[in-house]
Coordinates of C-alpha atoms in Angstrom, one line a residue:
X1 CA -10.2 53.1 -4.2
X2 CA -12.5 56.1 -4.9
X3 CA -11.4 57.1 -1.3
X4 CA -7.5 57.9 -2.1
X5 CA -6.9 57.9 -5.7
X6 CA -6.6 61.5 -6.7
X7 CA -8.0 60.9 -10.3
X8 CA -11.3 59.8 -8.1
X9 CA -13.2 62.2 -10.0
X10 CA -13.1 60.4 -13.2
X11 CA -14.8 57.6 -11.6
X12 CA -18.1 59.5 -10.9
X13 CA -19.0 61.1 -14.2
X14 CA -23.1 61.3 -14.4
X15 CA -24.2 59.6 -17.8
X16 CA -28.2 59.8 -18.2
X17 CA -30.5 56.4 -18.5
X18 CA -29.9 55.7 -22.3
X19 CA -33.5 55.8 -23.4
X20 CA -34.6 55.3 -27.3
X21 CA -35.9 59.3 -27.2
X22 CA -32.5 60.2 -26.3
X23 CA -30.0 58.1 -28.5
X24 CA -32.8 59.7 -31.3
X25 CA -31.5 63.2 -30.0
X26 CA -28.0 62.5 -29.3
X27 CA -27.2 60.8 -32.7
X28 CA -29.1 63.8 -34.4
X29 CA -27.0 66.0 -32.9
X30 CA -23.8 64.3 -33.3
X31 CA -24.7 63.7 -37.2
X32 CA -25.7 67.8 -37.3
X33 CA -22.6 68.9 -35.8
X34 CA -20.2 66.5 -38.1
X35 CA -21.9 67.3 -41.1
X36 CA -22.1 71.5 -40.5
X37 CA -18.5 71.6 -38.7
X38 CA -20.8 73.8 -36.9
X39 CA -21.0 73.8 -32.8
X40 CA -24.1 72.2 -30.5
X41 CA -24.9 75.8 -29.5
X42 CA -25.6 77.0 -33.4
X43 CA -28.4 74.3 -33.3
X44 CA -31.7 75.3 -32.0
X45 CA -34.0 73.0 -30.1
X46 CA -36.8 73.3 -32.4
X47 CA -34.7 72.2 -35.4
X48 CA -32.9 69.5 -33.3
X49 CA -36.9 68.4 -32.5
X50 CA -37.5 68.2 -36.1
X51 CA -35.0 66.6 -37.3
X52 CA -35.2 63.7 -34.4
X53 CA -38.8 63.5 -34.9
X54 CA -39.4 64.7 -31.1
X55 CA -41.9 67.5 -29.5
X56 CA -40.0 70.3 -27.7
X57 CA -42.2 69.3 -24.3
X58 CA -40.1 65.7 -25.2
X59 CA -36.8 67.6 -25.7
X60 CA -37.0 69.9 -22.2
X61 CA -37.9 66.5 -20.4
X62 CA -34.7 64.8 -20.8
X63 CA -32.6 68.0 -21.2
X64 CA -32.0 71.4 -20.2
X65 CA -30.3 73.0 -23.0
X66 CA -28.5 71.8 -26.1
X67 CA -25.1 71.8 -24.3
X68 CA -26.2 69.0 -22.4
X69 CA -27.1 67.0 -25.0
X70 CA -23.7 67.4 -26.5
X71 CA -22.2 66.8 -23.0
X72 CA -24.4 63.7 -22.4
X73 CA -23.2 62.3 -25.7
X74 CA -19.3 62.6 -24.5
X75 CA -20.1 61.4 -20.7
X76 CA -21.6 58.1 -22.5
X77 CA -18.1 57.5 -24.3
X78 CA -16.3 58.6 -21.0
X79 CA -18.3 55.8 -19.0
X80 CA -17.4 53.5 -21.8
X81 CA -14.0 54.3 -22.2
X82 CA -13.5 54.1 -18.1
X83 CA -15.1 50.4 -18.1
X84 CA -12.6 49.5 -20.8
X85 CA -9.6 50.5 -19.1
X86 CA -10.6 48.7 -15.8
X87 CA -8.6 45.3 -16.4
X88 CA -5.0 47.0 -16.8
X89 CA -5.6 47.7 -13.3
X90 CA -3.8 44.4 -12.6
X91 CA -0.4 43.6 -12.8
X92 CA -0.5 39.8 -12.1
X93 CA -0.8 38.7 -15.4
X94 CA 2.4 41.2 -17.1
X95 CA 1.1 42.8 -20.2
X96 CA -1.9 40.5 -21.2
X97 CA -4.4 42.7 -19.0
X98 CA -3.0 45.6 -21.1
X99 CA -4.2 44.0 -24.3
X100 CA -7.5 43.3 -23.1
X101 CA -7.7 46.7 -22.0
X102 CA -6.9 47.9 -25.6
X103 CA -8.8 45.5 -27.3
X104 CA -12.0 46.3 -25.2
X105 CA -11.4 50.1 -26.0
X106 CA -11.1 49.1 -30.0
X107 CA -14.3 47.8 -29.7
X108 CA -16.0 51.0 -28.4
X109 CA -14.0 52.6 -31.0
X110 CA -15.1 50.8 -33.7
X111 CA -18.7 51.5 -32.3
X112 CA -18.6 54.7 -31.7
X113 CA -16.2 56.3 -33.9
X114 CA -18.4 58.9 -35.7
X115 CA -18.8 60.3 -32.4
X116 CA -15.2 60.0 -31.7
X117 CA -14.2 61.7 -34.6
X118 CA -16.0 64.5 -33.7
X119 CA -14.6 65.3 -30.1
X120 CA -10.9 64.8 -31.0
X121 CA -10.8 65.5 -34.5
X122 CA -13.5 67.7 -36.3
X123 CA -14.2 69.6 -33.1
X124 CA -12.0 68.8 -30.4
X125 CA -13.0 68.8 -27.1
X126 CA -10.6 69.9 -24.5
X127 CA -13.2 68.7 -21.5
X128 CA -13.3 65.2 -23.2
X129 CA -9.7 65.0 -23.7
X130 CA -9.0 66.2 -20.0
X131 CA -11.6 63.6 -18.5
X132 CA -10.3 60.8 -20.5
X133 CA -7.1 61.6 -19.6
X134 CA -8.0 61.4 -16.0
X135 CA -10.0 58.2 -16.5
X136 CA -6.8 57.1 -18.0
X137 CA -4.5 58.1 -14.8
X138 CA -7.1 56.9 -12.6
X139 CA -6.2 53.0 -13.8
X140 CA -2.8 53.9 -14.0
X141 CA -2.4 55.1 -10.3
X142 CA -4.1 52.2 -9.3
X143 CA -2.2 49.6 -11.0
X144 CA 0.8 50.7 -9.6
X145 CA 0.3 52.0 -6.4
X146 CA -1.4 48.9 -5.3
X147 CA 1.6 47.0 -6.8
X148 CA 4.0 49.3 -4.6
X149 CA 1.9 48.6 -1.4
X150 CA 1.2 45.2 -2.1
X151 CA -2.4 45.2 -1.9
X152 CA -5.1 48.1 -1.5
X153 CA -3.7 51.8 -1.8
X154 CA -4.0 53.3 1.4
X155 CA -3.8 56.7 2.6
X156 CA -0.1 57.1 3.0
X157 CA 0.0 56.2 -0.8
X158 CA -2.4 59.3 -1.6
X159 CA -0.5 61.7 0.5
X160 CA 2.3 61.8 -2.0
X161 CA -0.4 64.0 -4.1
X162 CA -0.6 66.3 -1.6
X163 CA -4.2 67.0 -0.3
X164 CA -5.6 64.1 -2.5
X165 CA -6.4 66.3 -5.6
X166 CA -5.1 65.2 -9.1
X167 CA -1.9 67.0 -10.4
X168 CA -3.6 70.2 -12.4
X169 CA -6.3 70.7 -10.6
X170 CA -6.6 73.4 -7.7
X171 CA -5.3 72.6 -4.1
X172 CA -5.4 76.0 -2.7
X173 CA -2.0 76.6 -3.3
X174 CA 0.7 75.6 -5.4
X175 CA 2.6 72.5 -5.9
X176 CA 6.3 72.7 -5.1
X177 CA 9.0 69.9 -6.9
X178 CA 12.0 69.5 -5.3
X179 CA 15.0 68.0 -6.3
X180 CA 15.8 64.4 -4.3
X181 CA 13.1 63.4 -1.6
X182 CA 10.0 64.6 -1.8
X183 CA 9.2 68.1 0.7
X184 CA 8.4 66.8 3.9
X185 CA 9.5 63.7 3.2
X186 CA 10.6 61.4 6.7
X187 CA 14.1 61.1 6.0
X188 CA 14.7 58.6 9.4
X189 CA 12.0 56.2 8.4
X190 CA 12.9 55.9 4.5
X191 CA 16.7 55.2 6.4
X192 CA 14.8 52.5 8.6
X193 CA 13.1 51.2 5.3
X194 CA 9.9 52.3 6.1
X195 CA 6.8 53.3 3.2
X196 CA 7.5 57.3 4.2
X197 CA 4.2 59.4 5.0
X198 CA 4.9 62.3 2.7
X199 CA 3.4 65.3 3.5
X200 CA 3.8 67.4 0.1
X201 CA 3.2 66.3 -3.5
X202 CA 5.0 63.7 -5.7
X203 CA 8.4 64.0 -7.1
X204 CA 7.8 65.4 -10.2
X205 CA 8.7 62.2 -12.1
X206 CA 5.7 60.6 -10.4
X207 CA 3.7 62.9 -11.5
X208 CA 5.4 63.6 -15.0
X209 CA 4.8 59.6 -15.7
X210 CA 0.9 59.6 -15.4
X211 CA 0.6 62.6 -17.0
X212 CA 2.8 61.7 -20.4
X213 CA 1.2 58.1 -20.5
X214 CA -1.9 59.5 -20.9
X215 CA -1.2 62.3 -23.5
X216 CA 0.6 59.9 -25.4
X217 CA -2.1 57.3 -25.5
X218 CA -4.9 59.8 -26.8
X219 CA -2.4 61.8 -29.0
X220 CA -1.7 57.9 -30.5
X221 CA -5.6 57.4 -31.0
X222 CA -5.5 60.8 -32.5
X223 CA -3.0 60.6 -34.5
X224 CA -4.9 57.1 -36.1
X225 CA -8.4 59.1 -36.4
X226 CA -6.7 61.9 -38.1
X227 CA -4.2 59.7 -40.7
X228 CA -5.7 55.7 -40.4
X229 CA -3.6 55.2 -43.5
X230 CA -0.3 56.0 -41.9
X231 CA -1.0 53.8 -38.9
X232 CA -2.5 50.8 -37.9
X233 CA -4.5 49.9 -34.5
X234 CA -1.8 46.7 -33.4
X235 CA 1.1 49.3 -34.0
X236 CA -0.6 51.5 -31.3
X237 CA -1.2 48.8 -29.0
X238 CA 2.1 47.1 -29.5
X239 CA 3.4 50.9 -28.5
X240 CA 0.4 51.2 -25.8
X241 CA 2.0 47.4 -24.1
X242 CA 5.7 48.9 -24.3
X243 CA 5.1 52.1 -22.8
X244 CA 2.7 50.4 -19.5
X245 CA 6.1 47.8 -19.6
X246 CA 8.4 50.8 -19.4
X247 CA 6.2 52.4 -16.3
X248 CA 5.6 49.7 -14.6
X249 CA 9.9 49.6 -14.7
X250 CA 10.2 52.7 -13.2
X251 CA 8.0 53.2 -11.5

């Protein structure tokens, strides 16, 4: 699928080996950072080194610079986070590969939710909150494109995005919406009943769906980091199994 979905990207996001010298950085950091409120860059390397019990030779042979070390700690929970979505790619079984989907992601929750905390909530991260959203439309695409074809997506499938790249990001031009079929849209084959090759982007609906169902998932987890009194995880994932029912409706 890496070929043709246009959230590819999120699919190929370097994580380094996880070695014990660098969950020893990484956790220092994260631990510095949540309690200072203060941001990777206002911790130097020698004070990260003493505080993880590593020699700065150690330090600059797994990193560059601190910002990697902050970034390597949010690629880990992307990877994580992409793995757990993978079932909900399948449609077969209605909404139970939904809940396994949720449940797998509560678990690296639960695990990681210190770190968590601290890219949504304390310090929000608008690069971790754009990659997971992409991770999140990555599934999504494929779960219902491959439903619409009735198999593999293929190529025609992709061409409804335009060039292949995701909604937001740069195509060397700008995408145009119009009202009805989509711009250059094969008007005798959708009259024959034929899959059209479209040669422009989605309608904007298309695009408006994948886009909203993964906002509102991460707002939802959000919203529970920031107030876990006011909501509980099965309200979200009875909301989370609704809203993939819903798509999958009108899609």
């Amino acid at each position: 699928m890496n070929d043709v979905n246009p959230y590819a990207a999120a699919a190929h996001i370097e994580v380094l080996p996880l070695t014990p010298t660098r969950q020893s950085i990484e956790r220092t950091l994260v631990e510095w950072m949540t309690q200072t409120g203060r941001p990777a860059g206002d911790l130097s390397v020698s004070a990260l080194c003493k505080k993880a019990f590593v020699a700065r030779s150690t330090f600059y042979a797994n990193y560059q610079h601190m910002g990697q070390v902050y970034e390597s700690v949010e690629n880990r929970l992307l990877r994580q986070l992409f793995e757990c979505a993978v079932p909900m790619r399948v449609r077969a079984d209605g909404t139970d590969e939904t809940m396994r989907s949720f449940n797998a992601f509560v678990k690296v929750l639960r695990a990681h939710e210190n770190e968590f905390r601290l890219v949504l909530v304390r310090q929000p991260s608008s690069r971790f909150v754009a990659l997971w959203k992409q991770s999140l439309e990555y599934h999504v695409w494929h779960r219902l494109f491959e439903a619409e074809r009735g198999g593999a997506a293929t190529a025609d499938a992709v061409a409804e995005w335009g060039d292949g790249a995701a909604p937001g990001t740069s195509n060397g031009g700008s995408a145009t919406f119009q009202e009805g079929l989509p711009a250059g849209t094969d008007a005798d084959a959708t009259n024959r009943n034929e899959l059209p090759v479209r040669q422009g982007p989605a309608t904007v609906n298309r695009a408006l769906v994948l886009d909203m169902a993964a906002t509102a998932f991460i707002a939802g987890v959000m919203f529970w980091l920031r107030t876990p009194q006011a909501v509980s995880l099965p309200e979200i994932r009875a909301l989370v199994v609704k809203l993939v029912n819903n798509i999958d409706e009108i899609w």
